[in-house]
Coordinates of C-alpha atoms in Angstrom, one line a residue:
M538 CA 0.0 0.0 0.0
K539 CA 1.3 3.5 -0.8
L540 CA 2.5 5.8 1.9
K541 CA -0.1 8.4 1.1
N542 CA -2.9 5.8 1.4
K543 CA -1.5 4.5 4.7
L544 CA -1.6 8.0 6.1
F545 CA -5.1 8.6 4.7
F546 CA -6.4 5.3 6.2
A547 CA -4.7 6.2 9.5
Q548 CA -6.7 9.4 9.6
I549 CA -9.9 7.6 8.7
I550 CA -9.4 5.1 11.5
V551 CA -8.8 7.9 14.0
V552 CA -11.9 9.7 12.9
L553 CA -13.9 6.4 13.1
L554 CA -12.7 5.7 16.6
M555 CA -13.6 9.3 17.6
F556 CA -17.0 8.9 15.9
V557 CA -17.8 5.6 17.7
T558 CA -16.6 7.0 21.1
M559 CA -18.8 10.1 20.6
T560 CA -21.7 8.0 19.5
L561 CA -21.6 5.9 22.7
M562 CA -21.3 9.0 24.8
L563 CA -24.1 10.7 23.0
S564 CA -26.5 7.8 23.7
Q565 CA -25.9 8.1 27.5
I566 CA -26.1 11.9 27.4
V567 CA -29.3 11.9 25.4
Y568 CA -30.8 9.3 27.8
M569 CA -29.9 11.3 30.8
T570 CA -31.2 14.6 29.4
S571 CA -34.3 13.3 27.6
S572 CA -35.7 10.6 30.0
Q573 CA -37.5 13.1 32.2
N574 CA -38.9 15.0 29.1
D575 CA -40.1 11.7 27.6
R576 CA -41.7 10.7 30.9
D577 CA -43.6 14.0 31.0
N578 CA -44.6 13.6 27.3
T579 CA -45.8 10.0 28.0
M580 CA -47.9 11.2 30.9
I581 CA -49.4 13.9 28.7
L582 CA -50.2 11.3 26.1
N583 CA -51.7 9.0 28.8
E584 CA -53.9 11.9 29.9
Q585 CA -55.1 12.5 26.3
I586 CA -55.9 8.9 25.7
M587 CA -57.6 8.4 29.0
T588 CA -59.6 11.6 28.5
Q589 CA -60.9 10.1 25.2
I590 CA -61.7 6.8 26.9
D591 CA -63.5 8.6 29.8
Q592 CA -65.7 10.4 27.2
Y593 CA -66.9 7.0 26.0
F594 CA -67.5 5.8 29.5
E595 CA -69.4 9.0 30.4
E596 CA -71.4 8.9 27.2
L597 CA -72.5 5.4 27.9
E598 CA -73.4 6.3 31.5
R599 CA -75.5 9.3 30.3
F600 CA -77.3 7.3 27.6
T601 CA -78.2 4.6 30.1
E602 CA -79.7 7.3 32.4
V603 CA -81.7 8.6 29.4
V604 CA -83.1 5.2 28.7
A605 CA -84.0 4.8 32.4
E606 CA -85.9 8.1 32.4
D607 CA -87.6 7.6 29.0
G608 CA -91.4 8.1 29.7
E609 CA -92.7 6.4 26.6
L610 CA -90.6 3.3 27.3
K611 CA -92.1 3.2 30.8
N612 CA -95.6 3.4 29.3
L613 CA -94.9 0.6 26.9
I614 CA -93.5 -1.6 29.6
W615 CA -96.4 -0.9 32.0
E616 CA -99.0 -1.8 29.3
C617 CA -97.1 -5.0 28.4
M618 CA -97.0 -6.0 32.1
R619 CA -100.7 -5.4 32.5
N620 CA -101.6 -7.2 29.3
P621 CA -98.5 -9.2 28.1
T622 CA -98.8 -10.0 24.4
E623 CA -96.1 -10.8 21.7
Q624 CA -97.1 -7.7 19.8
K625 CA -96.5 -5.5 22.8
K626 CA -93.1 -7.2 23.5
A627 CA -92.2 -6.6 19.8
Q628 CA -93.1 -2.9 20.2
I629 CA -90.7 -2.7 23.1
R630 CA -87.9 -4.4 21.2
I631 CA -88.4 -2.1 18.3
Y632 CA -88.6 1.0 20.5
L633 CA -85.4 0.0 22.4
S634 CA -83.6 -0.6 19.0
G635 CA -84.4 2.9 17.9
L636 CA -83.4 4.8 21.0
A637 CA -79.7 5.1 19.9
V638 CA -80.7 6.7 16.7
K639 CA -83.3 8.8 18.4
N640 CA -80.6 10.2 20.8
K641 CA -78.0 10.5 18.0
M642 CA -75.7 7.9 19.3
K643 CA -73.1 6.3 17.0
S644 CA -73.8 2.7 16.0
Y645 CA -70.7 1.3 17.8
S646 CA -71.6 3.3 21.0
V647 CA -74.8 1.3 21.5
R648 CA -74.8 -2.4 20.5
G649 CA -77.8 -3.4 22.6
I650 CA -80.1 -2.7 25.5
Y651 CA -81.2 -5.2 28.1
I652 CA -83.9 -4.5 30.8
E653 CA -84.6 -6.9 33.7
L654 CA -87.7 -6.1 35.9
H655 CA -89.8 -7.6 38.6
D656 CA -92.9 -6.8 40.6
S657 CA -94.4 -8.6 43.5
K658 CA -95.5 -11.5 41.4
N659 CA -93.4 -11.9 38.2
E660 CA -90.1 -11.2 36.6
Y661 CA -89.8 -9.6 33.1
D662 CA -87.0 -8.9 30.6
Y663 CA -86.9 -6.9 27.5
S664 CA -84.1 -6.2 25.0
T665 CA -83.3 -4.8 21.6
V666 CA -83.9 -6.7 18.4
G667 CA -81.6 -9.7 17.9
F668 CA -80.5 -10.0 21.5
S669 CA -79.6 -13.7 22.0
D670 CA -80.5 -15.8 25.0
K671 CA -76.8 -16.6 25.5
I672 CA -76.0 -13.0 26.1
K673 CA -79.0 -12.5 28.3
G674 CA -77.8 -15.4 30.4
Y675 CA -74.3 -13.9 30.6
L676 CA -75.7 -10.6 31.7
R677 CA -78.0 -12.1 34.4
E678 CA -74.9 -13.9 35.8
K679 CA -73.0 -10.6 35.9
L680 CA -75.9 -8.7 37.4
Q681 CA -76.1 -11.0 40.4
A682 CA -72.6 -9.7 41.5
I683 CA -73.7 -6.0 41.3
P684 CA -75.9 -4.5 44.1
E685 CA -79.4 -3.5 42.7
N686 CA -79.2 0.0 43.9
E687 CA -75.8 0.9 42.3
G688 CA -74.7 1.8 38.9
D689 CA -71.5 0.0 37.6
F690 CA -69.6 -1.0 34.5
I691 CA -69.5 -4.5 33.2
D692 CA -66.1 -5.7 32.1
P693 CA -65.5 -6.3 28.4
F694 CA -66.3 -9.8 27.2
L695 CA -66.1 -11.6 23.9
E696 CA -69.1 -13.6 22.7
D697 CA -68.2 -16.8 20.7
G698 CA -70.0 -18.4 17.9
D699 CA -73.3 -16.9 16.7
S700 CA -73.1 -14.0 19.2
T701 CA -70.9 -12.1 16.7
T702 CA -74.1 -11.0 15.1
A703 CA -76.2 -10.8 18.3
W704 CA -77.4 -7.3 17.6
G705 CA -77.3 -7.4 13.8
N706 CA -73.7 -6.2 13.8
T707 CA -70.3 -8.0 13.8
F708 CA -68.1 -7.1 16.8
N709 CA -65.1 -8.4 18.7
M710 CA -65.5 -7.2 22.3
V711 CA -68.2 -5.3 24.2
Y712 CA -68.7 -3.8 27.6
G713 CA -71.7 -2.4 29.4
Y714 CA -73.1 -0.1 32.0
V715 CA -75.7 -1.1 34.6
L716 CA -78.2 1.3 36.1
P717 CA -81.1 0.7 38.6
Y718 CA -84.5 1.0 36.9
Q719 CA -87.2 2.1 39.4
D720 CA -91.0 2.8 39.0
S721 CA -93.9 2.9 41.4
Q722 CA -95.0 -0.6 40.7
M723 CA -91.8 -2.3 39.4
S724 CA -88.1 -2.2 39.8
G725 CA -85.0 -3.7 38.1
R726 CA -82.0 -2.8 36.1
I727 CA -81.0 -1.5 32.7
V728 CA -77.9 -2.6 30.9
V729 CA -76.6 -0.8 27.8
I730 CA -73.9 -2.7 25.8
S731 CA -71.3 -0.7 23.8
A732 CA -68.4 -1.7 21.5
F733 CA -65.1 -2.1 23.3
D734 CA -63.3 -2.0 20.0
Q735 CA -63.2 1.8 20.0
I736 CA -61.7 1.9 23.4
I737 CA -59.0 -0.5 22.2
Y738 CA -58.4 1.6 19.1
I739 CA -57.8 4.7 21.3
A740 CA -55.5 2.9 23.7
E741 CA -53.4 1.5 20.9
K742 CA -52.3 5.1 20.1
M743 CA -49.7 4.4 22.9
S744 CA -47.7 2.3 20.4
G745 CA -46.6 5.6 18.9
Y746 CA -44.5 6.1 22.0
S747 CA -43.9 2.6 23.3
N748 CA -44.9 -0.9 22.5
D749 CA -45.0 -2.0 26.1
Y750 CA -48.4 -0.7 27.6
L751 CA -51.4 -2.1 29.4
L752 CA -55.1 -1.2 29.6
M753 CA -56.7 -2.6 32.9
N754 CA -59.9 -2.4 34.7
S755 CA -60.3 -1.3 38.4
E756 CA -59.3 -4.7 39.6
N757 CA -56.1 -4.7 37.5
Q758 CA -57.3 -7.2 35.0
V759 CA -55.5 -6.6 31.7
F760 CA -57.7 -6.2 28.6
L761 CA -55.1 -4.9 26.2
S762 CA -51.4 -5.5 26.1
G763 CA -49.0 -4.0 23.6
M764 CA -46.6 -6.9 23.9
K765 CA -47.1 -10.7 24.4
E766 CA -44.6 -10.6 27.3
T767 CA -44.8 -7.2 29.1
G768 CA -42.0 -5.9 31.2
I769 CA -44.5 -4.1 33.5
S770 CA -44.8 -5.4 37.1
I771 CA -48.2 -4.1 38.0
N772 CA -48.0 -4.5 41.8
E773 CA -44.5 -3.1 41.9
V774 CA -45.5 -0.1 40.0
L775 CA -48.6 0.6 42.1
E776 CA -46.7 0.1 45.3
N777 CA -43.9 2.5 44.4
L778 CA -45.9 5.0 42.4
E779 CA -44.9 8.7 42.6
Y780 CA -47.8 10.9 41.8
G781 CA -47.5 13.7 39.3
N782 CA -49.5 16.9 39.0
S783 CA -52.7 15.2 40.3
Y784 CA -53.8 12.0 42.0
M785 CA -55.0 10.7 38.6
E786 CA -51.4 10.2 37.3
G787 CA -48.0 9.0 38.4
Y788 CA -44.8 7.3 37.4
Y789 CA -42.3 4.7 38.7
E790 CA -38.6 4.8 37.8
E791 CA -36.4 1.7 37.7
P792 CA -32.9 1.2 36.3
G793 CA -33.1 1.5 32.5
A794 CA -36.9 2.1 32.4
I795 CA -39.7 4.4 33.4
T796 CA -43.4 3.3 33.8
T797 CA -46.2 5.9 33.7
V798 CA -49.8 5.4 35.0
R799 CA -53.0 7.2 34.3
F800 CA -56.3 6.5 36.0
S801 CA -59.9 6.8 34.7
E802 CA -62.3 8.5 37.1
P803 CA -65.7 7.2 35.9
A804 CA -64.8 3.5 35.6
G805 CA -61.6 3.2 37.7
W806 CA -59.7 1.9 34.7
K807 CA -56.0 2.6 34.2
I808 CA -53.3 2.8 31.5
M809 CA -49.7 1.8 32.2
C810 CA -46.9 2.6 29.7
R811 CA -43.3 1.4 30.1
L812 CA -40.4 3.4 28.4
T813 CA -37.1 1.5 28.2
R814 CA -33.8 3.1 27.5
E815 CA -34.1 1.8 23.9
D816 CA -37.6 3.5 23.6
I817 CA -36.2 6.8 24.8
L818 CA -33.3 6.7 22.5
L819 CA -35.5 5.7 19.6
N820 CA -37.9 8.6 20.4
N821 CA -34.9 11.0 20.3
Q822 CA -33.3 9.4 17.2
S823 CA -33.4 12.7 15.3
L824 CA -31.3 14.4 18.1
I825 CA -28.8 11.6 18.2
L826 CA -28.6 11.6 14.4
L827 CA -28.0 15.4 14.4
D828 CA -25.2 15.0 16.9
E829 CA -23.7 12.1 14.9
V830 CA -23.8 14.2 11.7
L831 CA -22.0 17.1 13.5
V832 CA -19.3 14.7 14.7
A833 CA -19.0 13.2 11.2
V834 CA -18.8 16.6 9.6
F835 CA -16.1 17.6 12.1
G836 CA -14.1 14.4 11.3
L837 CA -14.6 15.0 7.6
C838 CA -13.2 18.5 7.9
V839 CA -10.2 17.2 9.7
V840 CA -9.5 14.7 6.9
L841 CA -10.0 17.3 4.2
I842 CA -7.6 19.7 5.9
M843 CA -5.0 16.9 6.4
L844 CA -5.3 15.7 2.8
P845 CA -3.3 18.5 1.1
I846 CA -0.8 18.5 3.9
V847 CA -0.1 14.8 3.4
K848 CA -0.1 15.2 -0.3
K849 CA 2.5 17.9 -0.1
F850 CA 4.9 15.6 1.8
T851 CA 4.2 12.4 -0.3
A852 CA 3.9 14.0 -3.8
P853 CA 7.7 13.6 -4.6
L854 CA 7.6 9.9 -3.6
S855 CA 4.4 9.5 -5.7
K856 CA 6.1 10.9 -8.8
V857 CA 9.1 8.5 -8.4
S858 CA 6.6 5.6 -8.0
E859 CA 4.6 6.7 -11.0
Q860 CA 7.6 7.0 -13.3
M861 CA 8.9 3.6 -12.2
Q862 CA 5.5 2.1 -13.1
E863 CA 5.7 3.8 -16.5
I864 CA 9.1 2.1 -17.0
A865 CA 7.6 -1.2 -16.0
K866 CA 4.8 -0.7 -18.6
G867 CA 7.4 -0.1 -21.3
N868 CA 7.5 3.6 -21.4
L869 CA 11.3 4.1 -21.4
Q870 CA 10.9 7.9 -22.0
A871 CA 9.6 8.3 -18.4
R872 CA 11.7 10.8 -16.4
I873 CA 11.5 12.5 -13.0
Q874 CA 11.6 16.3 -12.7
V875 CA 13.9 17.0 -9.8
E876 CA 12.9 20.2 -7.9
S877 CA 14.6 19.9 -4.6
N878 CA 17.9 18.9 -3.0
D879 CA 16.8 16.3 -0.5
E880 CA 17.1 12.5 -0.4
I881 CA 14.1 12.1 -2.7
A882 CA 15.7 14.3 -5.3
E883 CA 18.8 12.1 -5.2
V884 CA 16.7 9.0 -5.8
G885 CA 15.1 10.8 -8.8
R886 CA 18.4 11.7 -10.4
S887 CA 19.6 8.1 -10.0
F888 CA 16.4 6.9 -11.5
N889 CA 16.8 9.2 -14.6
L890 CA 20.3 7.9 -15.2
M891 CA 19.2 4.3 -14.9
A892 CA 16.3 4.9 -17.4
E893 CA 18.6 6.5 -20.0
K894 CA 21.0 3.5 -19.8
L895 CA 18.1 1.1 -20.0
Q896 CA 16.7 2.9 -23.1
E897 CA 20.0 2.7 -24.9
N898 CA 20.4 -1.0 -24.3
I899 CA 16.9 -1.8 -25.3
D900 CA 17.1 0.3 -28.5
K901 CA 20.2 -1.7 -29.5
M902 CA 18.4 -5.0 -28.8
L903 CA 15.3 -4.0 -30.7
E904 CA 17.3 -3.0 -33.7
Q905 CA 19.1 -6.3 -33.7
E906 CA 15.8 -8.2 -33.2
K907 CA 14.2 -6.3 -36.1
R908 CA 17.0 -7.2 -38.5
E909 CA 16.8 -10.8 -37.5
Q910 CA 13.0 -10.9 -37.9
K911 CA 13.1 -9.4 -41.3
M912 CA 15.7 -11.9 -42.5
R913 CA 13.6 -14.8 -41.0
Y914 CA 10.4 -13.6 -42.6
S915 CA 12.1 -13.1 -45.9
L916 CA 13.3 -16.7 -45.8
L917 CA 9.9 -18.1 -44.8
I918 CA 7.9 -16.3 -47.5
S919 CA 10.3 -17.0 -50.4
Q920 CA 10.7 -20.7 -49.8
V921 CA 10.3 -22.8 -52.9
D922 CA 10.5 -26.5 -52.6
P923 CA 13.5 -27.7 -54.8
H924 CA 11.7 -30.9 -55.5
F925 CA 8.8 -28.9 -57.0
I926 CA 11.1 -27.2 -59.5
Y927 CA 12.9 -30.5 -60.2
N928 CA 9.7 -32.4 -60.9
T929 CA 8.2 -29.6 -62.9
M930 CA 11.3 -29.4 -65.2
N931 CA 11.2 -33.2 -65.7
M932 CA 7.5 -33.0 -66.6
I933 CA 8.3 -30.2 -69.2
T934 CA 11.0 -32.4 -70.7
Y935 CA 8.6 -35.4 -70.8
L936 CA 5.9 -33.3 -72.6
A937 CA 8.5 -31.9 -75.1
Q938 CA 9.7 -35.4 -76.0
K939 CA 6.0 -36.4 -76.6
G940 CA 5.6 -33.3 -78.9
R941 CA 3.0 -31.8 -76.6
N942 CA 4.1 -28.2 -77.3
E943 CA 0.9 -26.6 -76.1
D944 CA 1.1 -28.4 -72.8
V945 CA 4.8 -27.4 -72.4
I946 CA 3.8 -23.8 -72.9
A947 CA 1.0 -24.0 -70.3
V948 CA 3.1 -25.7 -67.7
N949 CA 6.0 -23.4 -68.3
R950 CA 3.8 -20.3 -68.1
A951 CA 2.2 -21.5 -64.8
M952 CA 5.7 -22.1 -63.3
I953 CA 6.8 -18.6 -64.5
E954 CA 3.8 -17.0 -62.8
I955 CA 4.5 -18.9 -59.5
L956 CA 8.2 -17.9 -59.5
K957 CA 7.4 -14.4 -60.5
D958 CA 5.0 -14.1 -57.5
R959 CA 7.7 -15.6 -55.2
L960 CA 10.3 -13.1 -56.4
R961 CA 7.9 -10.2 -56.0
I962 CA 8.8 -9.9 -52.3
D963 CA 9.5 -6.7 -50.5
L964 CA 10.1 -6.9 -46.8
E965 CA 7.7 -3.9 -46.3
E966 CA 5.0 -5.4 -48.7
V967 CA 3.9 -8.6 -47.1
Y968 CA 0.2 -8.5 -48.2
D969 CA -1.7 -9.3 -51.4
T970 CA -5.3 -9.6 -52.4
V971 CA -7.3 -12.8 -52.1
D972 CA -7.8 -12.7 -55.9
Q973 CA -4.0 -12.7 -56.5
E974 CA -3.4 -15.5 -54.1
I975 CA -6.1 -17.6 -55.8
K976 CA -4.5 -16.9 -59.2
V977 CA -1.1 -18.2 -58.0
T978 CA -2.9 -21.2 -56.5
E979 CA -4.6 -21.9 -59.8
Q980 CA -1.2 -21.8 -61.6
F981 CA 0.1 -24.4 -59.1
L982 CA -2.9 -26.6 -59.7
I983 CA -2.4 -26.4 -63.5
I984 CA 1.1 -27.9 -63.1
Q985 CA -0.1 -30.6 -60.7
K986 CA -3.0 -31.7 -62.9
Y987 CA -0.5 -32.3 -65.7
R988 CA 1.6 -34.3 -63.4
Y989 CA -1.2 -36.3 -61.7
A990 CA -3.8 -36.4 -64.4
D991 CA -7.3 -37.6 -63.4
T992 CA -6.0 -38.1 -59.8
F993 CA -7.7 -35.2 -58.1
K994 CA -10.1 -32.4 -58.7
T995 CA -10.6 -29.0 -57.0
E996 CA -13.6 -26.9 -56.0
I997 CA -12.9 -23.2 -55.5
Q998 CA -15.6 -20.9 -53.9
I999 CA -14.6 -17.3 -53.3
E1000 CA -17.1 -14.7 -52.1
K1001 CA -17.2 -11.6 -54.3
E1002 CA -16.7 -9.3 -51.2
A1003 CA -13.5 -11.2 -50.2
K1004 CA -11.7 -11.0 -53.6
G1005 CA -10.3 -7.5 -53.1
C1006 CA -9.4 -7.9 -49.4
Y1007 CA -5.7 -8.0 -48.5
I1008 CA -4.2 -10.9 -46.6
A1009 CA -0.7 -12.1 -45.9
K1010 CA 1.1 -13.3 -49.0
N1011 CA 1.6 -17.0 -49.9
V1012 CA -0.9 -18.5 -47.5
I1013 CA -3.4 -20.4 -49.7
Q1014 CA -1.1 -22.1 -52.2
P1015 CA 1.1 -23.8 -49.6
L1016 CA -2.0 -25.1 -47.8
V1017 CA -3.4 -26.5 -51.1
E1018 CA 0.0 -28.1 -51.8
N1019 CA 0.0 -29.7 -48.4
A1020 CA -3.5 -31.0 -48.9
L1021 CA -2.5 -32.6 -52.2
F1022 CA 0.8 -34.2 -51.3
H1023 CA 0.1 -35.2 -47.7
G1024 CA -3.7 -35.8 -48.0
I1025 CA -4.8 -36.9 -51.5
L1026 CA -1.7 -38.5 -52.9
C1027 CA -1.0 -40.5 -49.7
N1028 CA -4.5 -42.0 -49.8
R1029 CA -3.8 -45.4 -51.5
D1030 CA -5.5 -48.8 -51.7
E1031 CA -4.0 -52.2 -50.8
D1032 CA -2.1 -52.4 -54.1
G1033 CA -0.6 -49.0 -53.6
E1034 CA -2.7 -47.2 -56.2
I1035 CA -3.8 -43.6 -55.5
L1036 CA -7.5 -43.5 -54.7
G1037 CA -7.7 -39.8 -55.7
G1038 CA -9.9 -37.2 -54.1
C1039 CA -11.1 -33.6 -54.0
I1040 CA -9.6 -30.4 -52.6
Q1041 CA -12.2 -27.7 -51.6
I1042 CA -11.0 -24.1 -51.3
Q1043 CA -13.3 -21.6 -49.7
V1044 CA -12.7 -17.9 -48.9
K1045 CA -15.4 -15.7 -47.3
K1046 CA -15.6 -12.4 -45.5
D1047 CA -17.3 -12.2 -42.1
G1048 CA -17.2 -8.6 -40.6
D1049 CA -13.6 -7.5 -40.4
Y1050 CA -12.2 -11.0 -40.8
I1051 CA -11.3 -13.2 -43.8
W1052 CA -12.0 -17.0 -43.3
I1053 CA -9.9 -19.4 -45.4
S1054 CA -10.8 -23.1 -45.5
I1055 CA -8.7 -25.7 -47.3
K1056 CA -10.4 -29.1 -47.1
D1057 CA -9.5 -32.5 -48.6
N1058 CA -10.9 -36.0 -48.3
G1059 CA -7.5 -37.7 -48.2
I1060 CA -5.7 -39.9 -45.7
G1061 CA -6.2 -37.5 -42.7
M1062 CA -4.1 -37.2 -39.5
S1063 CA -4.3 -38.7 -36.0
E1064 CA -4.9 -36.5 -33.0
K1065 CA -1.3 -37.3 -31.9
M1066 CA 0.1 -35.9 -35.2
I1067 CA -2.0 -32.8 -34.9
E1068 CA -0.8 -32.2 -31.3
E1069 CA 2.8 -32.6 -32.5
L1070 CA 2.3 -30.0 -35.2
E1071 CA 0.7 -27.6 -32.7
K1072 CA 3.5 -28.0 -30.1
Q1073 CA 6.7 -28.2 -32.1
P1074 CA 8.5 -25.0 -33.2
I1075 CA 9.0 -24.6 -37.0
S1076 CA 12.8 -25.1 -36.5
K1077 CA 12.1 -28.7 -35.5
I1078 CA 9.9 -29.6 -38.5
R1079 CA 11.5 -30.8 -41.7
G1080 CA 10.0 -32.1 -44.9
K1081 CA 6.5 -33.3 -44.2
H1082 CA 4.0 -30.6 -43.3
I1083 CA 6.6 -27.9 -43.6
G1084 CA 4.0 -25.8 -45.4
I1085 CA 1.6 -25.7 -42.4
R1086 CA 4.3 -24.7 -39.9
N1087 CA 5.7 -22.1 -42.4
I1088 CA 2.3 -20.4 -42.7
K1089 CA 1.5 -20.6 -39.0
G1090 CA 4.8 -18.9 -38.2
R1091 CA 4.3 -16.2 -40.7
I1092 CA 0.7 -15.2 -39.8
H1093 CA 1.5 -15.1 -36.1
Y1094 CA 4.5 -12.9 -36.9
I1095 CA 2.3 -10.5 -39.0
Y1096 CA -0.9 -10.5 -37.0
G1097 CA 0.1 -11.5 -33.5
N1098 CA -2.8 -12.8 -31.5
N1099 CA -5.4 -11.2 -33.8
C1100 CA -5.6 -14.4 -36.0
S1101 CA -6.3 -18.1 -35.6
F1102 CA -5.0 -21.3 -37.2
A1103 CA -6.9 -24.6 -36.6
I1104 CA -6.5 -28.1 -38.0
R1105 CA -9.4 -30.5 -38.0
S1106 CA -8.7 -34.0 -39.2
K1107 CA -9.6 -37.6 -38.8
E1108 CA -7.7 -40.6 -40.1
G1109 CA -9.3 -42.0 -43.3
E1110 CA -11.7 -39.1 -43.7
G1111 CA -9.5 -36.1 -44.6
T1112 CA -8.3 -32.8 -43.2
E1113 CA -9.5 -29.3 -43.0
V1114 CA -7.3 -26.3 -42.2
L1115 CA -9.2 -23.2 -41.1
V1116 CA -7.4 -19.8 -41.0
K1117 CA -9.0 -16.6 -39.6
L1118 CA -7.2 -13.4 -40.6
P1119 CA -8.1 -9.7 -40.0
E1120 CA -8.8 -7.7 -43.2
M1121 CA -6.0 -5.3 -44.0
N1122 CA -6.8 -1.9 -45.6

């Protein structure tokens, strides 16, 4: 790692350590300063929630009193008691069912009304439409525990099964208020049932401040809990309660938590809410975040101030390192500008001297290598098999002796064209058109067809777009020669007779590349022989397959890695040589 980076990361680590330390301290500071404020806010929220709940309790109590004082209801009941008929009972049920609407009560505020009366002889009960016997039985059981001359609340209960539609409405939990019902000739009690769901909905607003809260009745029975396993110890809180601004509220502080309490005056219900350290920190997350941002900004400012200072001290070393990397990449012109007289400047001057000496030595080596490469390429491209010349001259002599003057002229002209193409070599001009390469190949095939009459045939397919493209010289003809002599002519029967065959020559253009395929159906090669041709350098190959190695060496010299040379062959089936060359402009 570079020195500059080491110093930079050291600064980052220091800033991070400072940030973590400050964050831990901030959490404790925020908890200490905000716990009392959060406690007071929670007590205010408790008061608001309990005030809303009390309004529902008081509304239910007032409506029950209205029902108890309703004169028309008393007349209907008195007439029914004097002359009880189903029609009069139905009138009472309908009248009771309409009292909520008549007094502009919400549907969830009044779920049902139940009246239980008795005189000196009989007992009577009346209810709203849809009031089930099961609910009546439950209410009778609860009424037995409440004194007849007192008003009181009935704790919430959940009716299972069909009772979910007991009053024509679906509900979860309900609660009620009981009030004595007195007349001159009869007495009893009225129970008004209201939905407890709305009370739960109001109490659940505590979750905006803490998830650990309880809603309890006067006997500390829990009807709503924010968590499955609460951390509130009810008895411990009530025993150690410290009252706030009134006897209706208080709080209890314990290590790492604060529990607030709010009481309901009408029903004696209470709300408890427990704030843990995590809750308080979460409620003040914006303050903590602001402090952390300030610490981070401070650390960033320190880093930004230190960056130019560090850069000033490390810049000379960076320049030396950069120029050394340039030398490693091959840029031998890289030099260091020395602007001081310290130790780093001495290193720079020594580096410049070393680079100059290295440049001189490499220039000499490259010049020598260039001369050797030119000589080697010249030899490769201008090779002509002496046996080819010898055999061609013998064939010309034979044709002359037979008096076949026209054939002598044709063979001689073909040979002249081949030799002329080989002698047309300039070290700086190593490319020729596909069309010219095919013409030279055709001249070679003319000579061989005279020599091996009716032994082989050729198929040449050249795309029109490829004819004018430039490729490396002397690629196609040696491959065709190799296919003939080491593929077709080596394919013999048991008596040693040549079986003959076909050589297919295809050249096509695909994008910026020229594809050359030379294929024969001759004797073929084994995988082992192909591997040997691929692995051995050209200097180790003599005679057989020299054409393939010659071409492979030349195209890799010219094109580098921007070309490919592949041999596909199977013994007894033939060989295909596939060459991919980039088009040269």
